[in-house]
Amino acid sequence: MDNQRFPVVNENVDFGVPFLPFPEEEAEVGEAWLVRIIWIIIYSIVTAAIWLFAYALYLRYANRSSVGYCNSKETVNGKTILITSKATGIGLEAARDLARRGARVILACGEIKEAQKMAASINSLETDGVILVRKLNTASLREVRNFAADFLKTERRLDVLILAASLGGSDTKIMTDEGLELTMATNHFGHFVLVNLLIGMLKSSSPSRVVVLASSAHSLLTSINPKDLNFKTIPYGGLKAYAQSMACNLLMANNLAHLLEGSGVIVNSMCPGMIKNQPYITGNGLVAKIYQIFLNVATRTTEEGAQTLIHLAVSEEVANHTGAFYIDCKERSMTNLGRNGGLAKKLWERCEEVVGFIHKNDE
C-alpha cells in the first residue's frame, strides 16, 4: 500500500534539472577565476614592460650609434651668429663651439639668468669669440618683433641665423594671449616672424646661412591643414602639436630656400636626434611619462645633438647647398609631406595671415 502511494524513484533517470553546486563550491569557482584574472593582468603588465624595455634599448642603440660629428676645422672669426635656444639646449652647445671658432654669438632665450651664467662660464675660458645673451621668448610675437627691431638697430651684420628654440607639446592645449597654440607659437610662428624680419640683413651679409630645427617627429604626419594651425577645430594632442610645428619648420625652410635662391643666403633644416632637455612632449600624463622613460634610456647628450647645427653653420661642404634636410651631419631624404612645394607655399602664405604680415582671416 505504501509502495503504491510513494513509488521508488529510479536514481538513473535524468529529469533535466541542472546541477547546482553548494555555496562552498561556488566560492571556490569564483576564487579560481579571480586568481586567473589577476595572473593574466600580471602577465600582460610584465610582457608589456619587457617589450617597452626592449624597444627603449633599440632606441638607445639607434639614437646613440648613429651620431655624426662635425669634422670641419673652419673658423668663423668676426662673424655674427644669432641662435634661438633654451639656456641648456643644443643651441647653447652650438654657441660654445662657435665661440671657440671665433664667432660673436648672440644667444636669444627666455631663461636669461641661467643663460648668462652659462655664457659667463664659457667666456671665461680661452676662446677667440664671445657669447652674448639677450632675452627672447619666441612664443610671443610681440616680443619677437621688438627683439628684431632692436637687433637691426644695434647689429651691422648677421652671418648665421640658427632657429633652435623648441617646446614639447603639452598634455592639454594652451593658448597664448595672442591666440596661438603654445607649441606652434614657440616652435614655428615666432621663428617665422623672426626670419622674415631679418631677411634683409641676411641678404646684405651674404654669403650667410639659416639653420632651422625640424625634428624627425615631423615624419609622424602625412598632412597639414593650413587653415587650422592652432587646433581650433582639429583635435589637439601634445605629440601631434610638436610634430606639426616641426613639419611647419621644415616646409618653412624649404620655401625660404626657394625664395632666397641666388641671393647668397642658404637655408637648411635639421634633426638633432632624441635629446633629454628637448622632449617632443611634456606634462604629467601617462604618455608623457612613458616617453620620458624612453628618453632617459635613449637620449643623446646636448653636445652630440648640436653637431648637425654646427655642421650646417660652418662646414664648407654645405656652402652652396640649400633646401636640404640633415641628420647626423648628412643629408637625408624628406618625407612626401616635406617635399610638397605647393603645400610649403600655401603654408607660408597662411602663416603671413596668422602673424599679421598681411590681412588675417579668422581661423
Coordinates of C-alpha atoms in Angstrom, one line a residue:
M1 CA 0.0 0.0 0.0
D2 CA 2.8 2.5 0.9
N3 CA 4.8 1.5 -2.1
Q4 CA 1.9 2.2 -4.4
R5 CA 1.3 5.7 -3.0
F6 CA 5.0 6.5 -2.9
P7 CA 6.8 4.7 -5.8
V8 CA 10.5 4.3 -5.7
V9 CA 12.3 6.8 -7.9
N10 CA 14.9 5.5 -10.3
E11 CA 18.2 7.3 -9.5
N12 CA 19.5 6.9 -13.0
V13 CA 16.7 8.9 -14.6
D14 CA 17.7 12.4 -15.8
F15 CA 14.9 14.9 -15.0
G16 CA 16.6 17.8 -16.8
V17 CA 17.4 19.7 -13.6
P18 CA 20.8 21.3 -13.8
F19 CA 23.4 20.5 -11.1
L20 CA 23.6 23.3 -8.6
P21 CA 26.8 23.5 -6.6
F22 CA 26.7 24.0 -2.9
P23 CA 27.7 27.6 -1.7
E24 CA 31.1 26.4 -0.7
E25 CA 31.8 25.1 -4.2
E26 CA 30.5 28.4 -5.8
A27 CA 33.1 30.3 -3.7
E28 CA 35.9 28.0 -4.8
V29 CA 35.0 28.5 -8.5
G30 CA 34.8 32.3 -8.0
E31 CA 38.2 32.4 -6.3
A32 CA 39.8 30.3 -9.1
W33 CA 38.5 32.8 -11.7
L34 CA 39.8 35.8 -9.7
V35 CA 43.2 34.2 -9.4
R36 CA 43.2 33.6 -13.1
I37 CA 42.3 37.2 -14.0
I38 CA 45.0 38.5 -11.6
W39 CA 47.6 36.3 -13.2
I40 CA 46.5 37.5 -16.7
I41 CA 46.8 41.1 -15.7
I42 CA 50.3 40.5 -14.1
Y43 CA 51.4 38.6 -17.2
S44 CA 50.2 41.3 -19.5
I45 CA 52.0 44.0 -17.5
V46 CA 55.2 42.1 -17.3
T47 CA 55.1 41.3 -21.0
A48 CA 54.4 44.9 -21.9
A49 CA 57.2 46.1 -19.6
I50 CA 59.7 43.7 -21.3
W51 CA 58.7 44.9 -24.8
L52 CA 58.9 48.5 -23.8
F53 CA 62.3 48.0 -22.2
A54 CA 63.5 46.1 -25.3
Y55 CA 62.2 49.0 -27.5
A56 CA 63.9 51.5 -25.3
L57 CA 67.2 49.7 -25.8
Y58 CA 66.6 49.6 -29.5
L59 CA 66.0 53.4 -29.5
R60 CA 69.2 53.9 -27.5
Y61 CA 71.2 51.9 -30.0
A62 CA 69.6 53.6 -33.0
N63 CA 69.9 57.1 -31.4
R64 CA 73.4 56.8 -30.0
S65 CA 75.2 54.6 -32.5
S66 CA 74.4 56.9 -35.5
V67 CA 75.7 60.1 -34.0
G68 CA 77.5 62.2 -36.6
Y69 CA 80.2 64.7 -35.6
C70 CA 81.1 68.0 -37.3
N71 CA 84.6 67.4 -38.5
S72 CA 85.0 70.8 -40.1
K73 CA 88.0 72.9 -38.9
E74 CA 86.6 76.0 -40.4
T75 CA 86.9 79.2 -38.3
V76 CA 84.3 81.9 -38.2
N77 CA 86.4 84.8 -36.8
G78 CA 84.5 88.1 -36.6
K79 CA 81.2 86.6 -37.8
T80 CA 77.9 87.3 -36.0
I81 CA 75.7 84.3 -35.3
L82 CA 72.3 84.5 -33.7
I83 CA 70.9 81.4 -32.0
T84 CA 67.4 81.0 -30.5
S85 CA 67.5 78.3 -27.9
K86 CA 66.9 77.2 -24.4
A87 CA 69.5 78.1 -21.8
T88 CA 70.6 74.5 -21.6
G89 CA 69.7 73.2 -25.0
I90 CA 71.6 72.3 -28.2
G91 CA 71.7 76.0 -29.0
L92 CA 74.0 76.6 -26.1
E93 CA 76.3 73.8 -27.1
A94 CA 76.4 75.1 -30.6
A95 CA 77.2 78.6 -29.2
R96 CA 80.1 77.1 -27.2
D97 CA 81.6 75.5 -30.2
L98 CA 81.1 78.5 -32.5
A99 CA 82.6 80.9 -29.9
R100 CA 85.7 78.6 -29.9
R101 CA 85.9 79.1 -33.6
G102 CA 85.9 82.9 -33.2
A103 CA 82.3 83.8 -33.6
R104 CA 80.4 86.6 -31.9
V105 CA 77.4 84.6 -30.8
I106 CA 74.2 86.1 -29.6
L107 CA 72.2 83.6 -27.7
A108 CA 68.5 84.5 -27.6
C109 CA 66.4 82.7 -25.0
G110 CA 63.8 83.1 -22.3
E111 CA 65.8 81.8 -19.3
I112 CA 68.1 84.8 -19.4
K113 CA 69.7 84.5 -15.9
E114 CA 70.6 80.8 -16.4
A115 CA 71.9 81.6 -19.9
Q116 CA 74.0 84.5 -18.7
K117 CA 75.6 82.2 -16.1
M118 CA 76.4 79.6 -18.7
A119 CA 77.7 82.2 -21.1
A120 CA 80.0 83.7 -18.5
S121 CA 81.4 80.3 -17.7
I122 CA 82.2 79.7 -21.4
N123 CA 83.6 83.2 -21.9
S124 CA 85.9 82.8 -19.0
L125 CA 87.7 80.1 -21.0
E126 CA 90.2 80.8 -23.7
T127 CA 88.0 81.4 -26.7
D128 CA 88.6 83.6 -29.8
G129 CA 84.9 84.6 -29.8
V130 CA 82.3 85.6 -27.3
I131 CA 78.7 84.7 -26.3
L132 CA 76.3 87.5 -25.6
V133 CA 72.8 86.8 -24.1
R134 CA 69.6 88.5 -25.0
K135 CA 66.1 87.8 -23.8
L136 CA 63.6 86.3 -26.3
N137 CA 60.5 84.3 -25.8
T138 CA 59.6 83.0 -29.3
A139 CA 56.1 82.2 -28.1
S140 CA 55.3 86.0 -28.0
L141 CA 55.1 87.6 -31.5
R142 CA 55.2 91.0 -29.8
E143 CA 58.5 90.2 -28.1
V144 CA 59.9 88.7 -31.3
R145 CA 59.1 91.9 -33.2
N146 CA 60.7 94.1 -30.5
F147 CA 63.8 91.8 -30.4
A148 CA 64.2 92.0 -34.2
A149 CA 63.8 95.8 -34.2
D150 CA 66.5 96.2 -31.6
F151 CA 68.7 93.7 -33.4
L152 CA 68.5 95.7 -36.6
K153 CA 69.4 98.9 -34.8
T154 CA 72.4 97.5 -32.8
E155 CA 73.9 95.0 -35.2
R156 CA 75.7 95.6 -38.5
R157 CA 75.5 92.1 -39.9
L158 CA 74.1 88.6 -39.5
D159 CA 76.2 85.8 -40.9
V160 CA 74.3 82.8 -39.5
L161 CA 70.8 82.5 -38.0
I162 CA 70.1 79.3 -36.1
L163 CA 66.4 78.7 -35.1
A164 CA 66.7 76.1 -32.4
A165 CA 64.3 77.2 -29.7
S166 CA 61.6 74.5 -29.1
L167 CA 59.0 73.3 -26.7
G168 CA 57.4 69.9 -26.4
G169 CA 53.7 69.5 -26.8
S170 CA 51.8 69.7 -23.5
D171 CA 49.1 67.3 -22.2
T172 CA 46.4 69.9 -22.7
K173 CA 46.1 72.7 -25.3
I174 CA 47.5 76.0 -24.1
M175 CA 46.8 79.2 -26.0
T176 CA 48.9 82.4 -25.8
D177 CA 47.4 85.8 -25.2
E178 CA 47.8 86.4 -28.9
G179 CA 45.5 83.5 -29.7
L180 CA 48.1 81.0 -30.8
E181 CA 48.6 77.4 -29.6
L182 CA 51.7 77.5 -27.4
T183 CA 53.7 74.8 -29.1
M184 CA 53.1 76.2 -32.6
A185 CA 53.9 79.7 -31.3
T186 CA 57.2 78.8 -29.7
N187 CA 58.5 76.4 -32.3
H188 CA 57.2 77.9 -35.5
F189 CA 55.3 81.2 -35.6
G190 CA 57.9 83.1 -33.6
H191 CA 60.7 81.8 -35.8
F192 CA 58.6 82.6 -38.9
V193 CA 58.3 86.2 -37.8
L194 CA 62.0 86.5 -36.8
V195 CA 63.4 85.2 -40.0
N196 CA 61.1 87.4 -42.1
L197 CA 62.2 90.5 -40.2
L198 CA 65.9 89.6 -40.6
I199 CA 65.9 88.5 -44.2
G200 CA 67.2 91.9 -45.3
M201 CA 70.2 91.8 -43.0
L202 CA 70.9 88.2 -44.0
K203 CA 71.0 89.2 -47.7
S204 CA 73.2 92.2 -47.0
S205 CA 75.6 90.0 -45.1
S206 CA 75.8 87.2 -47.8
P207 CA 77.2 84.7 -48.0
S208 CA 75.1 83.8 -45.0
R209 CA 73.2 80.9 -43.6
V210 CA 69.9 79.9 -41.9
V211 CA 69.6 76.7 -40.0
V212 CA 66.2 75.5 -38.9
L213 CA 65.3 72.9 -36.3
A214 CA 62.8 70.4 -37.9
S215 CA 62.9 67.3 -35.8
S216 CA 62.2 63.9 -37.4
A217 CA 59.0 63.9 -35.4
H218 CA 57.5 65.7 -38.5
S219 CA 57.5 62.3 -40.2
L220 CA 54.6 61.3 -37.9
L221 CA 52.3 63.5 -40.1
T222 CA 51.1 62.8 -43.6
S223 CA 49.1 66.0 -44.0
I224 CA 48.7 69.5 -42.5
N225 CA 45.7 71.7 -42.7
P226 CA 47.0 75.3 -43.2
K227 CA 43.5 76.7 -42.3
D228 CA 43.7 75.4 -38.7
L229 CA 47.2 75.5 -37.5
N230 CA 46.2 76.3 -33.9
F231 CA 43.9 73.3 -33.3
K232 CA 40.7 75.3 -33.1
T233 CA 38.7 72.5 -34.8
I234 CA 41.2 69.8 -35.3
P235 CA 41.6 67.5 -32.2
Y236 CA 44.6 68.5 -30.1
G237 CA 47.4 66.2 -29.0
G238 CA 50.7 67.1 -27.5
L239 CA 52.8 64.9 -29.8
K240 CA 50.7 66.0 -32.8
A241 CA 51.2 69.6 -31.9
Y242 CA 55.0 69.1 -31.7
A243 CA 55.1 67.1 -34.9
Q244 CA 53.1 69.7 -36.7
S245 CA 55.4 72.5 -35.5
M246 CA 58.4 70.6 -36.8
A247 CA 56.7 69.9 -40.2
C248 CA 55.9 73.6 -40.5
N249 CA 59.5 74.4 -39.8
L250 CA 60.7 72.0 -42.5
L251 CA 58.3 73.4 -45.0
M252 CA 59.2 77.0 -44.0
A253 CA 62.9 76.2 -44.5
N254 CA 62.2 74.7 -47.9
N255 CA 60.1 77.6 -49.1
L256 CA 62.6 80.2 -47.7
A257 CA 65.4 78.4 -49.6
H258 CA 63.3 78.7 -52.8
L259 CA 62.6 82.5 -52.1
L260 CA 66.2 83.2 -51.4
E261 CA 67.7 81.2 -54.3
G262 CA 70.6 83.2 -55.9
S263 CA 70.7 85.7 -53.0
G264 CA 73.8 84.2 -51.3
V265 CA 71.7 83.0 -48.4
I266 CA 71.5 79.2 -47.9
V267 CA 68.8 77.6 -45.8
N268 CA 68.8 74.1 -44.5
S269 CA 66.9 72.2 -41.8
M270 CA 68.0 69.5 -39.4
C271 CA 67.1 67.0 -36.7
P272 CA 69.3 66.7 -33.6
G273 CA 68.1 63.2 -32.5
M274 CA 66.4 62.5 -29.2
I275 CA 67.7 65.0 -26.6
K276 CA 66.6 64.8 -23.0
N277 CA 66.1 68.5 -22.4
Q278 CA 64.4 69.0 -25.8
P279 CA 61.5 66.5 -25.5
Y280 CA 58.7 66.0 -28.0
I281 CA 56.0 66.0 -25.4
T282 CA 55.8 67.4 -21.8
G283 CA 53.5 67.1 -18.9
N284 CA 52.3 64.6 -16.2
G285 CA 50.1 62.4 -18.4
L286 CA 50.7 58.6 -18.9
V287 CA 52.0 59.1 -22.5
A288 CA 54.4 61.8 -21.4
K289 CA 55.7 59.7 -18.5
I290 CA 56.3 56.7 -20.8
Y291 CA 58.1 58.9 -23.3
Q292 CA 60.3 60.3 -20.5
I293 CA 61.4 56.8 -19.6
F294 CA 62.3 56.1 -23.3
L295 CA 64.1 59.5 -23.4
N296 CA 66.2 58.7 -20.2
V297 CA 67.4 55.5 -21.8
A298 CA 67.9 56.6 -25.4
T299 CA 68.9 60.2 -25.1
R300 CA 71.9 61.8 -26.7
T301 CA 73.9 64.4 -25.0
T302 CA 73.3 68.0 -25.9
E303 CA 76.8 68.1 -27.3
E304 CA 76.0 65.2 -29.7
G305 CA 72.7 66.8 -30.6
A306 CA 74.3 70.1 -31.5
Q307 CA 76.7 68.6 -34.1
T308 CA 74.5 68.9 -37.1
L309 CA 73.7 72.5 -36.1
I310 CA 77.4 73.3 -36.1
H311 CA 78.0 71.4 -39.3
L312 CA 75.4 73.5 -41.2
A313 CA 76.6 76.7 -39.6
V314 CA 80.3 76.3 -40.6
S315 CA 81.1 73.4 -42.9
E316 CA 82.4 74.2 -46.3
E317 CA 80.6 71.1 -47.6
V318 CA 77.2 72.9 -47.4
A319 CA 78.4 76.4 -48.5
N320 CA 76.4 76.2 -51.7
H321 CA 73.9 73.6 -50.7
T322 CA 70.4 74.9 -49.9
G323 CA 66.9 73.5 -49.2
A324 CA 68.1 70.2 -47.7
F325 CA 67.3 68.2 -44.6
Y326 CA 70.1 66.9 -42.4
I327 CA 70.5 64.3 -39.7
D328 CA 73.9 63.3 -38.1
C329 CA 75.7 65.8 -40.4
K330 CA 74.4 64.0 -43.5
E331 CA 71.7 65.0 -46.0
R332 CA 68.7 62.8 -45.7
S333 CA 65.6 62.3 -47.9
M334 CA 62.5 64.1 -46.9
T335 CA 59.0 62.7 -46.5
N336 CA 56.4 63.3 -49.2
L337 CA 55.0 66.0 -46.9
G338 CA 58.3 67.7 -46.6
R339 CA 58.9 67.6 -50.4
N340 CA 55.5 69.2 -51.1
G341 CA 56.4 72.6 -52.6
G342 CA 52.8 73.6 -53.2
L343 CA 52.0 73.0 -49.5
A344 CA 55.1 74.9 -48.4
K345 CA 53.9 77.9 -50.4
K346 CA 50.3 77.7 -49.1
L347 CA 51.6 77.3 -45.5
W348 CA 53.9 80.3 -45.9
E349 CA 51.0 82.4 -47.1
R350 CA 48.8 81.2 -44.3
C351 CA 51.4 82.0 -41.7
E352 CA 51.7 85.5 -43.1
E353 CA 48.0 85.9 -42.3
V354 CA 48.2 84.3 -38.9
V355 CA 51.1 86.5 -37.7
G356 CA 49.6 89.7 -39.2
F357 CA 52.0 90.3 -42.1
I358 CA 49.0 90.6 -44.3
H359 CA 45.3 90.8 -43.7
K360 CA 44.3 87.9 -41.5
N361 CA 41.1 85.9 -41.9
D362 CA 39.9 84.3 -38.7
E363 CA 40.7 80.6 -38.4

